[in-house]
Amino acid sequence: MSTAAPTATNALQVTDPRTGKQYSLPIQDGAIRAADLRQIKTGPEDFGLMAYDPAFLNTASCRSKITYIDGDKGVLEYRGYPIDELAEKSTHLEVAYLLLHGELPSKAQLAQWTHDVTYHTIVHANVGKLIEAFRYDAHPMGVLQSAVAALSTFYPDARDIKSPENRRLQMLRLIAKMPTIAAMAFRHRLGLPFVQPNNDLSYTGNFLSMLFRMTEAKYTPNPVIERALDVLFILHADHEQNCSTNAMRAVGSSHTDPFSAVSASIGALYGPLHGGANEEVLRMLAEIGSVKNIPDVIKQVKEGKRLLMGFGHRVYKNFDPRAKIIKKLAYEVFEVTGKNPLLDIAVELEKIALEDEYFVKRKLYPNVDFYSGLIYQALGFPFEMFTVLFAIPRTAGWLSQWEEMLNDGEQKIARPRQLFMGPAHRSYVEMARR
Ligand code: ACO
């Protein structure tokens, strides 16, 4: 971080044509401070210049040391470590530790961390009753969001967000209980009794057990599937200031408890333009039904009649490095589960889209959601579970960003400005005169 005093070369020289006045706005780390614009006024009554940036296209809302993305080069790094190395060599729990603590754990630290997370996997029996109260066909994202919000009532101590030890306890609870609640939401839809956590299994192994265990005395997860799910969790663990993380930071900035803030993030992730896209991709592939229908779909997309779900990204304009890893992983999983019949449609769709001028010009590439759903479906998950499988690992990212935000002395309650375009002051009109 540069701290040099502003000079002509590290400051933006601005002349306001309205007044002819000149201003020097310091540039630090490639940015000017939007608040520095406020000194640019036409007179004492003027509020000062603002930056108008709907959807935050060009606004940095924080300084962060967690996740680095170079969208033009297709680079994604957690705490400096490239995503492909982590996907190959690490585990989700280790990555969660890395995101939260900034460094990879030693062997002893990882053992302690794994123990601590494992210790908190069980939920209060009333959480089960709450989930049972949902309709049989309740969308599991809605169930997850509600159950996580409800956890704030089970752990009122979570409101003390000033204590680092207390924050750590709540973070452990959240990372530990997300798979438990997700599995309960899954089984509720099927009318199956809940399966208690088995703490002898890995994070994803235990999750698979809570999802799929039936009457067997001992459930042993398939190691290829257990590892594939763990890799998918690594790939989804954080992605800097995306929509749901921004929700986590914005809601958390009011100093609410982390269960309420994570619940808000789950709501943001649910949307089809964000995490909900993985579900939409599979619905789209199923609807396309056959390779021969692809040209028609591409035509509709180009006419602006529909989006190609799983394509495009606000940040990646070259390729999404996660999509590359997932595509390879899909073939490994299909060795065990058998090929997902929708794969051929996805591969052909990708091929045609990548050659088409519409997509090339707009730099639209497959994103993380394009192939993940194919794997989830092959693993036996219904469409509705796909975004839940995104929310579980992203919890580590949300919490890391929340922790960073709370420790950032520059942060305050998130509260954007607006440009008011409504009617000018006017008096109330009585009903009889309208
Ligand atoms: N299919 C067809 N056209 C698209 C798509 C798409 N999937 N995505 C973007 N475009 C077009 C837009 O219509 C626009 O065209 P125009 O310049 O002619 O108006 C241009 O590409 C730029 O797109 P924007 O909407 O400005 O890009 P933005 O950064 O706002 O949106 C987003 C990014 C939301 C991901 C978008 O690409 C999209 O809706 N994709 C489909 C949904 C999806 O896959 N979401 C998952 C994202 S990854 C994640 O959240 C985990």
PDB file of N, CA and C and ligand atoms in Angstrom, residues 272-275 277 301 306-314 317 358-359 362 364 367-369 390, ligand 1:
ATOM      1  N   PRO A 272     -30.975 -16.307  -9.528  1.00  0.00           N
ATOM      2  CA  PRO A 272     -30.480 -16.978 -10.736  1.00  0.00           C
ATOM      3  C   PRO A 272     -29.318 -16.263 -11.425  1.00  0.00           C
ATOM      4  N   LEU A 273     -29.100 -14.985 -11.128  1.00  0.00           N
ATOM      5  CA  LEU A 273     -27.942 -14.312 -11.728  1.00  0.00           C
ATOM      6  C   LEU A 273     -26.668 -14.584 -10.929  1.00  0.00           C
ATOM      7  N   HIS A 274     -26.812 -15.197  -9.759  1.00  0.00           N
ATOM      8  CA  HIS A 274     -25.631 -15.476  -8.912  1.00  0.00           C
ATOM      9  C   HIS A 274     -25.570 -16.995  -8.738  1.00  0.00           C
ATOM     10  N   GLY A 275     -25.590 -17.489  -7.521  1.00  0.00           N
ATOM     11  CA  GLY A 275     -25.420 -18.931  -7.297  1.00  0.00           C
ATOM     12  C   GLY A 275     -26.544 -19.766  -7.878  1.00  0.00           C
ATOM     13  N   ALA A 277     -27.636 -19.759 -10.629  1.00  0.00           N
ATOM     14  CA  ALA A 277     -27.424 -20.060 -12.048  1.00  0.00           C
ATOM     15  C   ALA A 277     -27.134 -21.544 -12.281  1.00  0.00           C
ATOM     16  N   VAL A 301     -30.823 -16.411 -27.931  1.00  0.00           N
ATOM     17  CA  VAL A 301     -29.918 -15.644 -27.063  1.00  0.00           C
ATOM     18  C   VAL A 301     -29.469 -14.380 -27.789  1.00  0.00           C
ATOM     19  N   ARG A 306     -33.351 -14.605 -24.431  1.00  0.00           N
ATOM     20  CA  ARG A 306     -32.989 -15.396 -23.245  1.00  0.00           C
ATOM     21  C   ARG A 306     -31.502 -15.264 -22.995  1.00  0.00           C
ATOM     22  N   LEU A 307     -31.101 -15.647 -21.775  1.00  0.00           N
ATOM     23  CA  LEU A 307     -29.676 -15.672 -21.437  1.00  0.00           C
ATOM     24  C   LEU A 307     -29.173 -17.102 -21.587  1.00  0.00           C
ATOM     25  N   LEU A 308     -27.908 -17.224 -21.920  1.00  0.00           N
ATOM     26  CA  LEU A 308     -27.304 -18.545 -21.871  1.00  0.00           C
ATOM     27  C   LEU A 308     -26.794 -18.708 -20.443  1.00  0.00           C
ATOM     28  N   MET A 309     -27.534 -19.467 -19.642  1.00  0.00           N
ATOM     29  CA  MET A 309     -27.175 -19.569 -18.221  1.00  0.00           C
ATOM     30  C   MET A 309     -25.824 -20.282 -18.092  1.00  0.00           C
ATOM     31  N   GLY A 310     -25.037 -19.830 -17.103  1.00  0.00           N
ATOM     32  CA  GLY A 310     -23.709 -20.404 -16.919  1.00  0.00           C
ATOM     33  C   GLY A 310     -22.663 -19.763 -17.811  1.00  0.00           C
ATOM     34  N   PHE A 311     -23.068 -18.729 -18.520  1.00  0.00           N
ATOM     35  CA  PHE A 311     -22.124 -17.976 -19.348  1.00  0.00           C
ATOM     36  C   PHE A 311     -22.053 -16.540 -18.856  1.00  0.00           C
ATOM     37  N   GLY A 312     -20.866 -15.960 -18.962  1.00  0.00           N
ATOM     38  CA  GLY A 312     -20.700 -14.553 -18.615  1.00  0.00           C
ATOM     39  C   GLY A 312     -20.313 -14.380 -17.164  1.00  0.00           C
ATOM     40  N   HIS A 313     -19.600 -13.311 -16.897  1.00  0.00           N
ATOM     41  CA  HIS A 313     -19.187 -13.009 -15.532  1.00  0.00           C
ATOM     42  C   HIS A 313     -18.816 -11.545 -15.443  1.00  0.00           C
ATOM     43  N   ARG A 314     -19.151 -10.924 -14.332  1.00  0.00           N
ATOM     44  CA  ARG A 314     -18.810  -9.516 -14.165  1.00  0.00           C
ATOM     45  C   ARG A 314     -17.295  -9.300 -14.205  1.00  0.00           C
ATOM     46  N   LYS A 317     -13.212 -12.001 -17.980  1.00  0.00           N
ATOM     47  CA  LYS A 317     -13.478 -11.663 -19.378  1.00  0.00           C
ATOM     48  C   LYS A 317     -12.556 -12.473 -20.288  1.00  0.00           C
ATOM     49  N   TYR A 358     -21.220 -13.202 -31.329  1.00  0.00           N
ATOM     50  CA  TYR A 358     -21.956 -12.549 -30.233  1.00  0.00           C
ATOM     51  C   TYR A 358     -21.220 -12.753 -28.904  1.00  0.00           C
ATOM     52  N   PHE A 359     -20.808 -14.001 -28.665  1.00  0.00           N
ATOM     53  CA  PHE A 359     -20.177 -14.340 -27.385  1.00  0.00           C
ATOM     54  C   PHE A 359     -18.725 -13.862 -27.343  1.00  0.00           C
ATOM     55  N   ARG A 362     -18.525 -10.098 -26.713  1.00  0.00           N
ATOM     56  CA  ARG A 362     -18.888  -9.724 -25.347  1.00  0.00           C
ATOM     57  C   ARG A 362     -18.043 -10.433 -24.298  1.00  0.00           C
ATOM     58  N   LEU A 364     -17.918 -13.584 -23.415  1.00  0.00           N
ATOM     59  CA  LEU A 364     -18.758 -14.457 -22.590  1.00  0.00           C
ATOM     60  C   LEU A 364     -18.197 -15.873 -22.632  1.00  0.00           C
ATOM     61  N   ASN A 367     -18.924 -19.983 -16.967  1.00  0.00           N
ATOM     62  CA  ASN A 367     -18.500 -19.665 -15.604  1.00  0.00           C
ATOM     63  C   ASN A 367     -18.587 -20.918 -14.735  1.00  0.00           C
ATOM     64  N   VAL A 368     -18.337 -20.742 -13.439  1.00  0.00           N
ATOM     65  CA  VAL A 368     -18.254 -21.875 -12.503  1.00  0.00           C
ATOM     66  C   VAL A 368     -19.520 -22.731 -12.522  1.00  0.00           C
ATOM     67  N   ASP A 369     -20.637 -22.088 -12.863  1.00  0.00           N
ATOM     68  CA  ASP A 369     -21.911 -22.796 -12.772  1.00  0.00           C
ATOM     69  C   ASP A 369     -22.223 -23.661 -13.988  1.00  0.00           C
ATOM     70  N   PHE A 390     -23.419 -24.764  -3.104  1.00  0.00           N
ATOM     71  CA  PHE A 390     -22.572 -23.583  -3.279  1.00  0.00           C
ATOM     72  C   PHE A 390     -22.485 -22.834  -1.938  1.00  0.00           C
TER      73      PHE A 390
HETATM   74  N1  ACO B   1     -26.170 -14.931 -22.194  1.00  0.00           N
HETATM   75  C1  ACO B   1     -26.343 -14.048 -23.225  1.00  0.00           C
HETATM   76  N2  ACO B   1     -25.882 -12.776 -23.203  1.00  0.00           N
HETATM   77  C2  ACO B   1     -25.227 -12.397 -22.104  1.00  0.00           C
HETATM   78  C3  ACO B   1     -25.008 -13.263 -21.006  1.00  0.00           C
HETATM   79  C4  ACO B   1     -25.511 -14.569 -21.105  1.00  0.00           C
HETATM   80  N3  ACO B   1     -25.339 -15.446 -20.092  1.00  0.00           N
HETATM   81  N4  ACO B   1     -24.331 -12.607 -20.040  1.00  0.00           N
HETATM   82  C5  ACO B   1     -24.121 -11.366 -20.517  1.00  0.00           C
HETATM   83  N5  ACO B   1     -24.652 -11.247 -21.745  1.00  0.00           N
HETATM   84  C6  ACO B   1     -24.602 -10.056 -22.614  1.00  0.00           C
HETATM   85  C7  ACO B   1     -25.499  -8.961 -22.098  1.00  0.00           C
HETATM   86  O1  ACO B   1     -26.793  -9.021 -22.641  1.00  0.00           O
HETATM   87  C8  ACO B   1     -24.738  -7.731 -22.568  1.00  0.00           C
HETATM   88  O2  ACO B   1     -24.984  -7.571 -23.946  1.00  0.00           O
HETATM   89  P1  ACO B   1     -25.108  -6.092 -24.592  1.00  0.00           P
HETATM   90  O3  ACO B   1     -23.753  -5.474 -24.395  1.00  0.00           O
HETATM   91  O4  ACO B   1     -25.483  -6.332 -25.999  1.00  0.00           O
HETATM   92  O5  ACO B   1     -26.176  -5.389 -23.794  1.00  0.00           O
HETATM   93  C9  ACO B   1     -23.286  -8.119 -22.414  1.00  0.00           C
HETATM   94  O6  ACO B   1     -23.269  -9.543 -22.544  1.00  0.00           O
HETATM   95  C10 ACO B   1     -22.664  -7.705 -21.090  1.00  0.00           C
HETATM   96  O7  ACO B   1     -23.408  -8.302 -20.053  1.00  0.00           O
HETATM   97  P2  ACO B   1     -23.795  -7.598 -18.686  1.00  0.00           P
HETATM   98  O8  ACO B   1     -25.182  -8.032 -18.307  1.00  0.00           O
HETATM   99  O9  ACO B   1     -23.524  -6.131 -18.760  1.00  0.00           O
HETATM  100  O10 ACO B   1     -22.730  -8.229 -17.724  1.00  0.00           O
HETATM  101  P3  ACO B   1     -22.788  -8.187 -16.125  1.00  0.00           P
HETATM  102  O11 ACO B   1     -21.385  -8.139 -15.688  1.00  0.00           O
HETATM  103  O12 ACO B   1     -23.703  -7.134 -15.631  1.00  0.00           O
HETATM  104  O13 ACO B   1     -23.481  -9.597 -15.752  1.00  0.00           O
HETATM  105  C11 ACO B   1     -23.767 -11.865 -15.253  1.00  0.00           C
HETATM  106  C12 ACO B   1     -22.771 -10.703 -15.377  1.00  0.00           C
HETATM  107  C13 ACO B   1     -24.913 -11.466 -14.269  1.00  0.00           C
HETATM  108  C14 ACO B   1     -23.051 -13.073 -14.680  1.00  0.00           C
HETATM  109  C15 ACO B   1     -24.355 -12.176 -16.654  1.00  0.00           C
HETATM  110  O14 ACO B   1     -23.304 -12.568 -17.516  1.00  0.00           O
HETATM  111  C16 ACO B   1     -25.429 -13.241 -16.611  1.00  0.00           C
HETATM  112  O15 ACO B   1     -26.597 -12.916 -16.364  1.00  0.00           O
HETATM  113  N6  ACO B   1     -25.065 -14.566 -16.827  1.00  0.00           N
HETATM  114  C17 ACO B   1     -26.024 -15.633 -16.765  1.00  0.00           C
HETATM  115  C18 ACO B   1     -26.264 -16.035 -15.326  1.00  0.00           C
HETATM  116  C19 ACO B   1     -25.068 -16.742 -14.721  1.00  0.00           C
HETATM  117  O16 ACO B   1     -24.507 -17.668 -15.295  1.00  0.00           O
HETATM  118  N7  ACO B   1     -24.714 -16.313 -13.500  1.00  0.00           N
HETATM  119  C20 ACO B   1     -23.633 -16.927 -12.737  1.00  0.00           C
HETATM  120  C21 ACO B   1     -22.490 -15.989 -12.590  1.00  0.00           C
HETATM  121  S1  ACO B   1     -21.178 -16.757 -11.706  1.00  0.00           S
HETATM  122  C22 ACO B   1     -21.704 -16.708 -10.094  1.00  0.00           C
HETATM  123  O17 ACO B   1     -22.397 -15.859  -9.654  1.00  0.00           O
HETATM  124  C23 ACO B   1     -21.282 -17.760  -9.271  1.00  0.00           C
END
